[in-house]
Amino acid sequence: MNRLDYGSALEDTVVERPNTRSRSSNKKRKWREIEAIQEKQRLLKELQDIDCNFDGDFDSLLM
């Protein structure tokens, strides 16, 4: 195999890379959603600890 053949063989080779950016961004997004839910639960628990009669959900507080 001479140099010209070797160079053309490299041009024909296709390297497929996994789409790691979208995977990692999906994982980060899911963790952010999980953390937001956990934070809402902590806030509700804290409100219930402050006011024993409090019986609401977080969404009703925002409106």
mmCIF file with all atom_site columns, C-alpha atoms in Angstrom:
data_model
loop_
_atom_site.group_PDB
_atom_site.id
_atom_site.type_symbol
_atom_site.label_atom_id
_atom_site.label_alt_id
_atom_site.label_comp_id
_atom_site.label_asym_id
_atom_site.label_entity_id
_atom_site.label_seq_id
_atom_site.pdbx_PDB_ins_code
_atom_site.Cartn_x
_atom_site.Cartn_y
_atom_site.Cartn_z
_atom_site.occupancy
_atom_site.B_iso_or_equiv
_atom_site.pdbx_formal_charge
_atom_site.auth_seq_id
_atom_site.auth_comp_id
_atom_site.auth_asym_id
_atom_site.auth_atom_id
_atom_site.pdbx_PDB_model_num
ATOM 1  C CA . MET A 1 1  ? 0.000   0.000  0.000  1.00 0.00 ? 1  MET A CA 1
ATOM 2  C CA . ASN A 1 2  ? 1.520   3.317  -0.945 1.00 0.00 ? 2  ASN A CA 1
ATOM 3  C CA . ARG A 1 3  ? 0.868   6.674  0.692  1.00 0.00 ? 3  ARG A CA 1
ATOM 4  C CA . LEU A 1 4  ? -1.864  7.713  -1.711 1.00 0.00 ? 4  LEU A CA 1
ATOM 5  C CA . ASP A 1 5  ? -3.888  4.605  -0.970 1.00 0.00 ? 5  ASP A CA 1
ATOM 6  C CA . TYR A 1 6  ? -3.449  5.076  2.758  1.00 0.00 ? 6  TYR A CA 1
ATOM 7  C CA . GLY A 1 7  ? -4.725  8.672  2.621  1.00 0.00 ? 7  GLY A CA 1
ATOM 8  C CA . SER A 1 8  ? -7.797  7.744  0.624  1.00 0.00 ? 8  SER A CA 1
ATOM 9  C CA . ALA A 1 9  ? -8.538  4.925  3.037  1.00 0.00 ? 9  ALA A CA 1
ATOM 10 C CA . LEU A 1 10 ? -8.617  7.430  5.891  1.00 0.00 ? 10 LEU A CA 1
ATOM 11 C CA . GLU A 1 11 ? -11.049 9.659  4.024  1.00 0.00 ? 11 GLU A CA 1
ATOM 12 C CA . ASP A 1 12 ? -13.468 6.757  3.601  1.00 0.00 ? 12 ASP A CA 1
ATOM 13 C CA . THR A 1 13 ? -13.418 5.921  7.296  1.00 0.00 ? 13 THR A CA 1
ATOM 14 C CA . VAL A 1 14 ? -16.311 7.449  9.225  1.00 0.00 ? 14 VAL A CA 1
ATOM 15 C CA . VAL A 1 15 ? -15.960 7.901  12.950 1.00 0.00 ? 15 VAL A CA 1
ATOM 16 C CA . GLU A 1 16 ? -19.277 7.953  14.786 1.00 0.00 ? 16 GLU A CA 1
ATOM 17 C CA . ARG A 1 17 ? -19.292 9.670  18.119 1.00 0.00 ? 17 ARG A CA 1
ATOM 18 C CA . PRO A 1 18 ? -22.059 9.070  20.627 1.00 0.00 ? 18 PRO A CA 1
ATOM 19 C CA . ASN A 1 19 ? -24.235 12.041 21.369 1.00 0.00 ? 19 ASN A CA 1
ATOM 20 C CA . THR A 1 20 ? -22.932 12.479 24.908 1.00 0.00 ? 20 THR A CA 1
ATOM 21 C CA . ARG A 1 21 ? -23.921 16.130 25.125 1.00 0.00 ? 21 ARG A CA 1
ATOM 22 C CA . SER A 1 22 ? -27.632 15.404 24.928 1.00 0.00 ? 22 SER A CA 1
ATOM 23 C CA . ARG A 1 23 ? -27.345 12.493 27.341 1.00 0.00 ? 23 ARG A CA 1
ATOM 24 C CA . SER A 1 24 ? -25.529 14.557 29.930 1.00 0.00 ? 24 SER A CA 1
ATOM 25 C CA . SER A 1 25 ? -27.885 17.501 29.503 1.00 0.00 ? 25 SER A CA 1
ATOM 26 C CA . ASN A 1 26 ? -30.883 15.173 29.939 1.00 0.00 ? 26 ASN A CA 1
ATOM 27 C CA . LYS A 1 27 ? -29.371 13.782 33.128 1.00 0.00 ? 27 LYS A CA 1
ATOM 28 C CA . LYS A 1 28 ? -28.697 17.274 34.445 1.00 0.00 ? 28 LYS A CA 1
ATOM 29 C CA . ARG A 1 29 ? -32.233 18.378 33.601 1.00 0.00 ? 29 ARG A CA 1
ATOM 30 C CA . LYS A 1 30 ? -33.727 15.373 35.382 1.00 0.00 ? 30 LYS A CA 1
ATOM 31 C CA . TRP A 1 31 ? -31.599 15.997 38.463 1.00 0.00 ? 31 TRP A CA 1
ATOM 32 C CA . ARG A 1 32 ? -32.665 19.659 38.492 1.00 0.00 ? 32 ARG A CA 1
ATOM 33 C CA . GLU A 1 33 ? -36.298 18.573 38.366 1.00 0.00 ? 33 GLU A CA 1
ATOM 34 C CA . ILE A 1 34 ? -35.739 16.085 41.188 1.00 0.00 ? 34 ILE A CA 1
ATOM 35 C CA . GLU A 1 35 ? -33.977 18.719 43.292 1.00 0.00 ? 35 GLU A CA 1
ATOM 36 C CA . ALA A 1 36 ? -36.802 21.199 42.685 1.00 0.00 ? 36 ALA A CA 1
ATOM 37 C CA . ILE A 1 37 ? -39.374 18.655 43.876 1.00 0.00 ? 37 ILE A CA 1
ATOM 38 C CA . GLN A 1 38 ? -37.284 17.875 46.950 1.00 0.00 ? 38 GLN A CA 1
ATOM 39 C CA . GLU A 1 39 ? -36.959 21.581 47.725 1.00 0.00 ? 39 GLU A CA 1
ATOM 40 C CA . LYS A 1 40 ? -40.745 22.014 47.487 1.00 0.00 ? 40 LYS A CA 1
ATOM 41 C CA . GLN A 1 41 ? -41.218 19.098 49.868 1.00 0.00 ? 41 GLN A CA 1
ATOM 42 C CA . ARG A 1 42 ? -38.733 20.616 52.333 1.00 0.00 ? 42 ARG A CA 1
ATOM 43 C CA . LEU A 1 43 ? -40.534 23.962 52.199 1.00 0.00 ? 43 LEU A CA 1
ATOM 44 C CA . LEU A 1 44 ? -43.920 22.316 52.786 1.00 0.00 ? 44 LEU A CA 1
ATOM 45 C CA . LYS A 1 45 ? -42.554 20.378 55.730 1.00 0.00 ? 45 LYS A CA 1
ATOM 46 C CA . GLU A 1 46 ? -41.058 23.543 57.179 1.00 0.00 ? 46 GLU A CA 1
ATOM 47 C CA . LEU A 1 47 ? -44.366 25.391 56.791 1.00 0.00 ? 47 LEU A CA 1
ATOM 48 C CA . GLN A 1 48 ? -46.195 22.515 58.461 1.00 0.00 ? 48 GLN A CA 1
ATOM 49 C CA . ASP A 1 49 ? -43.680 22.592 61.332 1.00 0.00 ? 49 ASP A CA 1
ATOM 50 C CA . ILE A 1 50 ? -44.265 26.329 61.799 1.00 0.00 ? 50 ILE A CA 1
ATOM 51 C CA . ASP A 1 51 ? -48.047 26.166 61.502 1.00 0.00 ? 51 ASP A CA 1
ATOM 52 C CA . CYS A 1 52 ? -49.598 22.895 62.659 1.00 0.00 ? 52 CYS A CA 1
ATOM 53 C CA . ASN A 1 53 ? -52.901 23.803 60.987 1.00 0.00 ? 53 ASN A CA 1
ATOM 54 C CA . PHE A 1 54 ? -51.274 24.403 57.592 1.00 0.00 ? 54 PHE A CA 1
ATOM 55 C CA . ASP A 1 55 ? -52.667 21.897 55.131 1.00 0.00 ? 55 ASP A CA 1
ATOM 56 C CA . GLY A 1 56 ? -51.931 23.204 51.652 1.00 0.00 ? 56 GLY A CA 1
ATOM 57 C CA . ASP A 1 57 ? -49.790 22.408 48.718 1.00 0.00 ? 57 ASP A CA 1
ATOM 58 C CA . PHE A 1 58 ? -46.941 24.432 47.283 1.00 0.00 ? 58 PHE A CA 1
ATOM 59 C CA . ASP A 1 59 ? -48.693 25.294 44.024 1.00 0.00 ? 59 ASP A CA 1
ATOM 60 C CA . SER A 1 60 ? -51.512 27.042 45.887 1.00 0.00 ? 60 SER A CA 1
ATOM 61 C CA . LEU A 1 61 ? -48.979 29.213 47.713 1.00 0.00 ? 61 LEU A CA 1
ATOM 62 C CA . LEU A 1 62 ? -47.486 30.548 44.493 1.00 0.00 ? 62 LEU A CA 1
ATOM 63 C CA . MET A 1 63 ? -50.795 31.788 43.109 1.00 0.00 ? 63 MET A CA 1
#
